């Protein structure tokens, strides 16, 4: 019932992912969501994120940002990052994901999507047959309330953790020293 919302892998953050392992598995493109995946909602990129993109691209990956944000916000985020992007993507509609694959000049089997929401990011990737990694959403310490959608996500992820068939479909893609960052 909830399988359409299940990610291929689930980890603590974009920094817990072992991108070399993904590359070794044959992935050549990474599509990222921005808000609450790479930075807190609405924030500019950070030095750590800028460095992460340089490192990922240094491995040989092509990157693309797929977001429902407007272009002005995306361009502000990309100030120090060289990456393709699609704004106003209409996620979870598969059309944006498939357009991203075309822009990357790859097959969807060579691309992995990384995002923080099961109802948009993961559902969209699953609907077009693309591998996905869900990361915990970035939340400020001062944010004590979470919305109804996040509460529903918790329920879905409870079932996901219990379903071994759908967990870790990418295999081991998290850093060794960060194994505690992989969410089982």
mmCIF file of N, CA and C in Angstrom, residues 98-167:
data_model
loop_
_atom_site.group_PDB
_atom_site.id
_atom_site.type_symbol
_atom_site.label_atom_id
_atom_site.label_comp_id
_atom_site.label_asym_id
_atom_site.label_seq_id
_atom_site.Cartn_x
_atom_site.Cartn_y
_atom_site.Cartn_z
ATOM 1 N N UNK A 98 11.935 13.097 -15.650
ATOM 2 C CA UNK A 98 12.353 12.615 -16.971
ATOM 3 C C UNK A 98 13.049 13.713 -17.776
ATOM 4 N N UNK A 99 12.596 14.950 -17.628
ATOM 5 C CA UNK A 99 13.286 16.071 -18.270
ATOM 6 C C UNK A 99 14.701 16.207 -17.709
ATOM 7 N N UNK A 100 14.848 15.994 -16.404
ATOM 8 C CA UNK A 100 16.172 16.064 -15.774
ATOM 9 C C UNK A 100 17.108 15.011 -16.353
ATOM 10 N N UNK A 101 16.612 13.809 -16.527
ATOM 11 C CA UNK A 101 17.422 12.732 -17.106
ATOM 12 C C UNK A 101 17.867 13.116 -18.513
ATOM 13 N N UNK A 102 16.959 13.681 -19.292
ATOM 14 C CA UNK A 102 17.289 14.133 -20.648
ATOM 15 C C UNK A 102 18.351 15.231 -20.610
ATOM 16 N N UNK A 103 18.188 16.195 -19.692
ATOM 17 C CA UNK A 103 19.181 17.280 -19.587
ATOM 18 C C UNK A 103 20.553 16.746 -19.185
ATOM 19 N N UNK A 104 20.566 15.692 -18.369
ATOM 20 C CA UNK A 104 21.840 15.080 -17.958
ATOM 21 C C UNK A 104 22.435 14.208 -19.065
ATOM 22 N N UNK A 105 21.630 13.928 -20.099
ATOM 23 C CA UNK A 105 22.035 13.075 -21.229
ATOM 24 C C UNK A 105 22.405 11.676 -20.738
ATOM 25 N N UNK A 106 21.501 11.130 -19.922
ATOM 26 C CA UNK A 106 21.715 9.811 -19.335
ATOM 27 C C UNK A 106 20.443 8.989 -19.429
ATOM 28 N N UNK A 107 20.591 7.720 -19.054
ATOM 29 C CA UNK A 107 19.436 6.842 -18.875
ATOM 30 C C UNK A 107 19.012 6.973 -17.420
ATOM 31 N N UNK A 108 17.729 6.774 -17.162
ATOM 32 C CA UNK A 108 17.267 6.937 -15.776
ATOM 33 C C UNK A 108 17.904 5.910 -14.838
ATOM 34 N N UNK A 109 18.380 4.806 -15.367
ATOM 35 C CA UNK A 109 19.060 3.796 -14.556
ATOM 36 C C UNK A 109 20.438 4.272 -14.084
ATOM 37 N N UNK A 110 20.943 5.350 -14.673
ATOM 38 C CA UNK A 110 22.244 5.899 -14.295
ATOM 39 C C UNK A 110 22.125 7.065 -13.310
ATOM 40 N N UNK A 111 20.889 7.381 -12.935
ATOM 41 C CA UNK A 111 20.634 8.577 -12.133
ATOM 42 C C UNK A 111 19.965 8.187 -10.818
ATOM 43 N N UNK A 112 20.337 8.876 -9.752
ATOM 44 C CA UNK A 112 19.698 8.696 -8.457
ATOM 45 C C UNK A 112 19.175 10.048 -7.978
ATOM 46 N N UNK A 113 18.015 10.026 -7.360
ATOM 47 C CA UNK A 113 17.413 11.242 -6.827
ATOM 48 C C UNK A 113 17.608 11.280 -5.322
ATOM 49 N N UNK A 114 17.948 12.461 -4.779
ATOM 50 C CA UNK A 114 18.122 12.635 -3.337
ATOM 51 C C UNK A 114 17.186 13.749 -2.871
ATOM 52 N N UNK A 115 16.305 13.411 -1.914
ATOM 53 C CA UNK A 115 15.358 14.393 -1.406
ATOM 54 C C UNK A 115 14.923 14.078 0.006
ATOM 55 N N UNK A 116 14.098 14.962 0.554
ATOM 56 C CA UNK A 116 13.688 14.831 1.960
ATOM 57 C C UNK A 116 12.206 14.535 2.163
ATOM 58 N N UNK A 117 11.411 14.463 1.106
ATOM 59 C CA UNK A 117 9.965 14.267 1.277
ATOM 60 C C UNK A 117 9.477 13.047 0.515
ATOM 61 N N UNK A 118 8.730 12.188 1.194
ATOM 62 C CA UNK A 118 8.219 11.005 0.504
ATOM 63 C C UNK A 118 7.070 11.348 -0.444
ATOM 64 N N UNK A 119 6.277 12.372 -0.122
ATOM 65 C CA UNK A 119 5.088 12.674 -0.927
ATOM 66 C C UNK A 119 5.400 13.444 -2.211
ATOM 67 N N UNK A 120 6.555 14.034 -2.303
ATOM 68 C CA UNK A 120 6.934 14.724 -3.539
ATOM 69 C C UNK A 120 8.175 14.070 -4.130
ATOM 70 N N UNK A 121 9.299 14.188 -3.448
ATOM 71 C CA UNK A 121 10.585 13.739 -3.983
ATOM 72 C C UNK A 121 10.608 12.242 -4.309
ATOM 73 N N UNK A 122 10.297 11.421 -3.337
ATOM 74 C CA UNK A 122 10.404 9.969 -3.506
ATOM 75 C C UNK A 122 9.281 9.437 -4.393
ATOM 76 N N UNK A 123 8.063 9.912 -4.171
ATOM 77 C CA UNK A 123 6.949 9.478 -5.018
ATOM 78 C C UNK A 123 7.230 9.773 -6.485
ATOM 79 N N UNK A 124 7.724 10.957 -6.778
ATOM 80 C CA UNK A 124 8.026 11.309 -8.167
ATOM 81 C C UNK A 124 9.100 10.431 -8.772
ATOM 82 N N UNK A 125 10.149 10.180 -8.022
ATOM 83 C CA UNK A 125 11.228 9.308 -8.511
ATOM 84 C C UNK A 125 10.686 7.900 -8.761
ATOM 85 N N UNK A 126 9.916 7.392 -7.824
ATOM 86 C CA UNK A 126 9.342 6.048 -7.983
ATOM 87 C C UNK A 126 8.394 5.976 -9.173
ATOM 88 N N UNK A 127 7.624 7.015 -9.386
ATOM 89 C CA UNK A 127 6.657 7.013 -10.490
ATOM 90 C C UNK A 127 7.336 6.941 -11.847
ATOM 91 N N UNK A 128 8.562 7.423 -11.935
ATOM 92 C CA UNK A 128 9.247 7.334 -13.239
ATOM 93 C C UNK A 128 10.322 6.237 -13.251
ATOM 94 N N UNK A 129 10.401 5.430 -12.186
ATOM 95 C CA UNK A 129 11.325 4.303 -12.177
ATOM 96 C C UNK A 129 12.761 4.680 -11.887
ATOM 97 N N UNK A 130 12.972 5.718 -11.109
ATOM 98 C CA UNK A 130 14.315 6.199 -10.779
ATOM 99 C C UNK A 130 14.667 5.837 -9.338
ATOM 100 N N UNK A 131 15.901 5.423 -9.120
ATOM 101 C CA UNK A 131 16.381 5.136 -7.768
ATOM 102 C C UNK A 131 16.349 6.414 -6.933
ATOM 103 N N UNK A 132 16.124 6.244 -5.622
ATOM 104 C CA UNK A 132 16.019 7.421 -4.767
ATOM 105 C C UNK A 132 16.644 7.178 -3.397
ATOM 106 N N UNK A 133 17.138 8.268 -2.837
ATOM 107 C CA UNK A 133 17.635 8.258 -1.470
ATOM 108 C C UNK A 133 16.878 9.335 -0.708
ATOM 109 N N UNK A 134 16.236 8.919 0.362
ATOM 110 C CA UNK A 134 15.561 9.850 1.248
ATOM 111 C C UNK A 134 16.532 10.222 2.360
ATOM 112 N N UNK A 135 16.648 11.511 2.639
ATOM 113 C CA UNK A 135 17.440 11.960 3.777
ATOM 114 C C UNK A 135 16.501 12.637 4.766
ATOM 115 N N UNK A 136 16.886 12.604 6.036
ATOM 116 C CA UNK A 136 16.079 13.288 7.047
ATOM 117 C C UNK A 136 16.030 14.770 6.711
ATOM 118 N N UNK A 137 14.872 15.366 6.891
ATOM 119 C CA UNK A 137 14.732 16.769 6.546
ATOM 120 C C UNK A 137 15.476 17.655 7.536
ATOM 121 N N UNK A 138 16.027 18.728 7.018
ATOM 122 C CA UNK A 138 16.777 19.683 7.840
ATOM 123 C C UNK A 138 15.778 20.531 8.612
ATOM 124 N N UNK A 139 15.981 20.547 9.892
ATOM 125 C CA UNK A 139 15.064 21.247 10.783
ATOM 126 C C UNK A 139 15.867 22.018 11.816
ATOM 127 N N UNK A 140 15.527 23.259 11.995
ATOM 128 C CA UNK A 140 16.199 24.072 13.006
ATOM 129 C C UNK A 140 15.801 23.613 14.402
ATOM 130 N N UNK A 141 16.711 23.761 15.347
ATOM 131 C CA UNK A 141 16.418 23.363 16.731
ATOM 132 C C UNK A 141 15.219 24.116 17.291
ATOM 133 N N UNK A 142 15.008 25.335 16.816
ATOM 134 C CA UNK A 142 13.885 26.141 17.307
ATOM 135 C C UNK A 142 12.540 25.671 16.755
ATOM 136 N N UNK A 143 12.564 24.827 15.735
ATOM 137 C CA UNK A 143 11.327 24.318 15.141
ATOM 138 C C UNK A 143 10.860 23.092 15.930
ATOM 139 N N UNK A 144 9.834 23.275 16.711
ATOM 140 C CA UNK A 144 9.355 22.181 17.552
ATOM 141 C C UNK A 144 8.156 21.462 16.955
ATOM 142 N N UNK A 145 7.407 22.127 16.112
ATOM 143 C CA UNK A 145 6.234 21.516 15.493
ATOM 144 C C UNK A 145 6.585 21.007 14.097
ATOM 145 N N UNK A 146 5.970 19.902 13.746
ATOM 146 C CA UNK A 146 6.079 19.442 12.363
ATOM 147 C C UNK A 146 4.671 19.339 11.801
ATOM 148 N N UNK A 147 4.563 19.487 10.516
ATOM 149 C CA UNK A 147 3.261 19.487 9.864
ATOM 150 C C UNK A 147 2.636 18.110 9.766
ATOM 151 N N UNK A 148 1.404 18.098 9.327
ATOM 152 C CA UNK A 148 0.660 16.836 9.182
ATOM 153 C C UNK A 148 1.305 15.908 8.166
ATOM 154 N N UNK A 149 1.840 16.480 7.103
ATOM 155 C CA UNK A 149 2.493 15.638 6.089
ATOM 156 C C UNK A 149 3.701 14.922 6.667
ATOM 157 N N UNK A 150 4.472 15.626 7.494
ATOM 158 C CA UNK A 150 5.641 15.003 8.126
ATOM 159 C C UNK A 150 5.210 13.913 9.103
ATOM 160 N N UNK A 151 4.092 14.095 9.754
ATOM 161 C CA UNK A 151 3.578 13.061 10.651
ATOM 162 C C UNK A 151 3.152 11.828 9.851
ATOM 163 N N UNK A 152 2.527 12.040 8.696
ATOM 164 C CA UNK A 152 2.174 10.914 7.826
ATOM 165 C C UNK A 152 3.422 10.221 7.294
ATOM 166 N N UNK A 153 4.456 11.011 6.986
ATOM 167 C CA UNK A 153 5.717 10.421 6.539
ATOM 168 C C UNK A 153 6.279 9.479 7.599
ATOM 169 N N UNK A 154 6.204 9.883 8.859
ATOM 170 C CA UNK A 154 6.688 9.020 9.953
ATOM 171 C C UNK A 154 5.993 7.665 9.931
ATOM 172 N N UNK A 155 4.687 7.672 9.708
ATOM 173 C CA UNK A 155 3.931 6.423 9.638
ATOM 174 C C UNK A 155 4.407 5.567 8.464
ATOM 175 N N UNK A 156 4.554 6.183 7.312
ATOM 176 C CA UNK A 156 5.024 5.458 6.127
ATOM 177 C C UNK A 156 6.415 4.884 6.364
ATOM 178 N N UNK A 157 7.291 5.677 6.976
ATOM 179 C CA UNK A 157 8.655 5.207 7.232
ATOM 180 C C UNK A 157 8.696 4.102 8.277
ATOM 181 N N UNK A 158 7.739 4.061 9.170
ATOM 182 C CA UNK A 158 7.644 2.954 10.126
ATOM 183 C C UNK A 158 7.396 1.643 9.364
ATOM 184 N N UNK A 159 6.476 1.681 8.406
ATOM 185 C CA UNK A 159 6.215 0.492 7.593
ATOM 186 C C UNK A 159 7.417 0.165 6.706
ATOM 187 N N UNK A 160 8.058 1.180 6.171
ATOM 188 C CA UNK A 160 9.255 0.988 5.339
ATOM 189 C C UNK A 160 10.338 0.229 6.115
ATOM 190 N N UNK A 161 10.601 0.638 7.337
ATOM 191 C CA UNK A 161 11.639 -0.002 8.155
ATOM 192 C C UNK A 161 11.327 -1.467 8.433
ATOM 193 N N UNK A 162 10.061 -1.808 8.454
ATOM 194 C CA UNK A 162 9.642 -3.189 8.730
ATOM 195 C C UNK A 162 9.656 -4.062 7.478
ATOM 196 N N UNK A 163 9.771 -3.464 6.315
ATOM 197 C CA UNK A 163 9.651 -4.190 5.057
ATOM 198 C C UNK A 163 11.033 -4.386 4.433
ATOM 199 N N UNK A 164 11.659 -5.506 4.710
ATOM 200 C CA UNK A 164 13.032 -5.766 4.240
ATOM 201 C C UNK A 164 13.137 -5.824 2.718
ATOM 202 N N UNK A 165 12.046 -6.160 2.057
ATOM 203 C CA UNK A 165 12.051 -6.241 0.592
ATOM 204 C C UNK A 165 12.374 -4.886 -0.048
ATOM 205 N N UNK A 166 11.944 -3.811 0.585
ATOM 206 C CA UNK A 166 12.095 -2.489 -0.013
ATOM 207 C C UNK A 166 13.256 -1.676 0.570
ATOM 208 N N UNK A 167 13.784 -2.087 1.700
ATOM 209 C CA UNK A 167 14.887 -1.355 2.322
ATOM 210 C C UNK A 167 16.203 -1.639 1.611
#
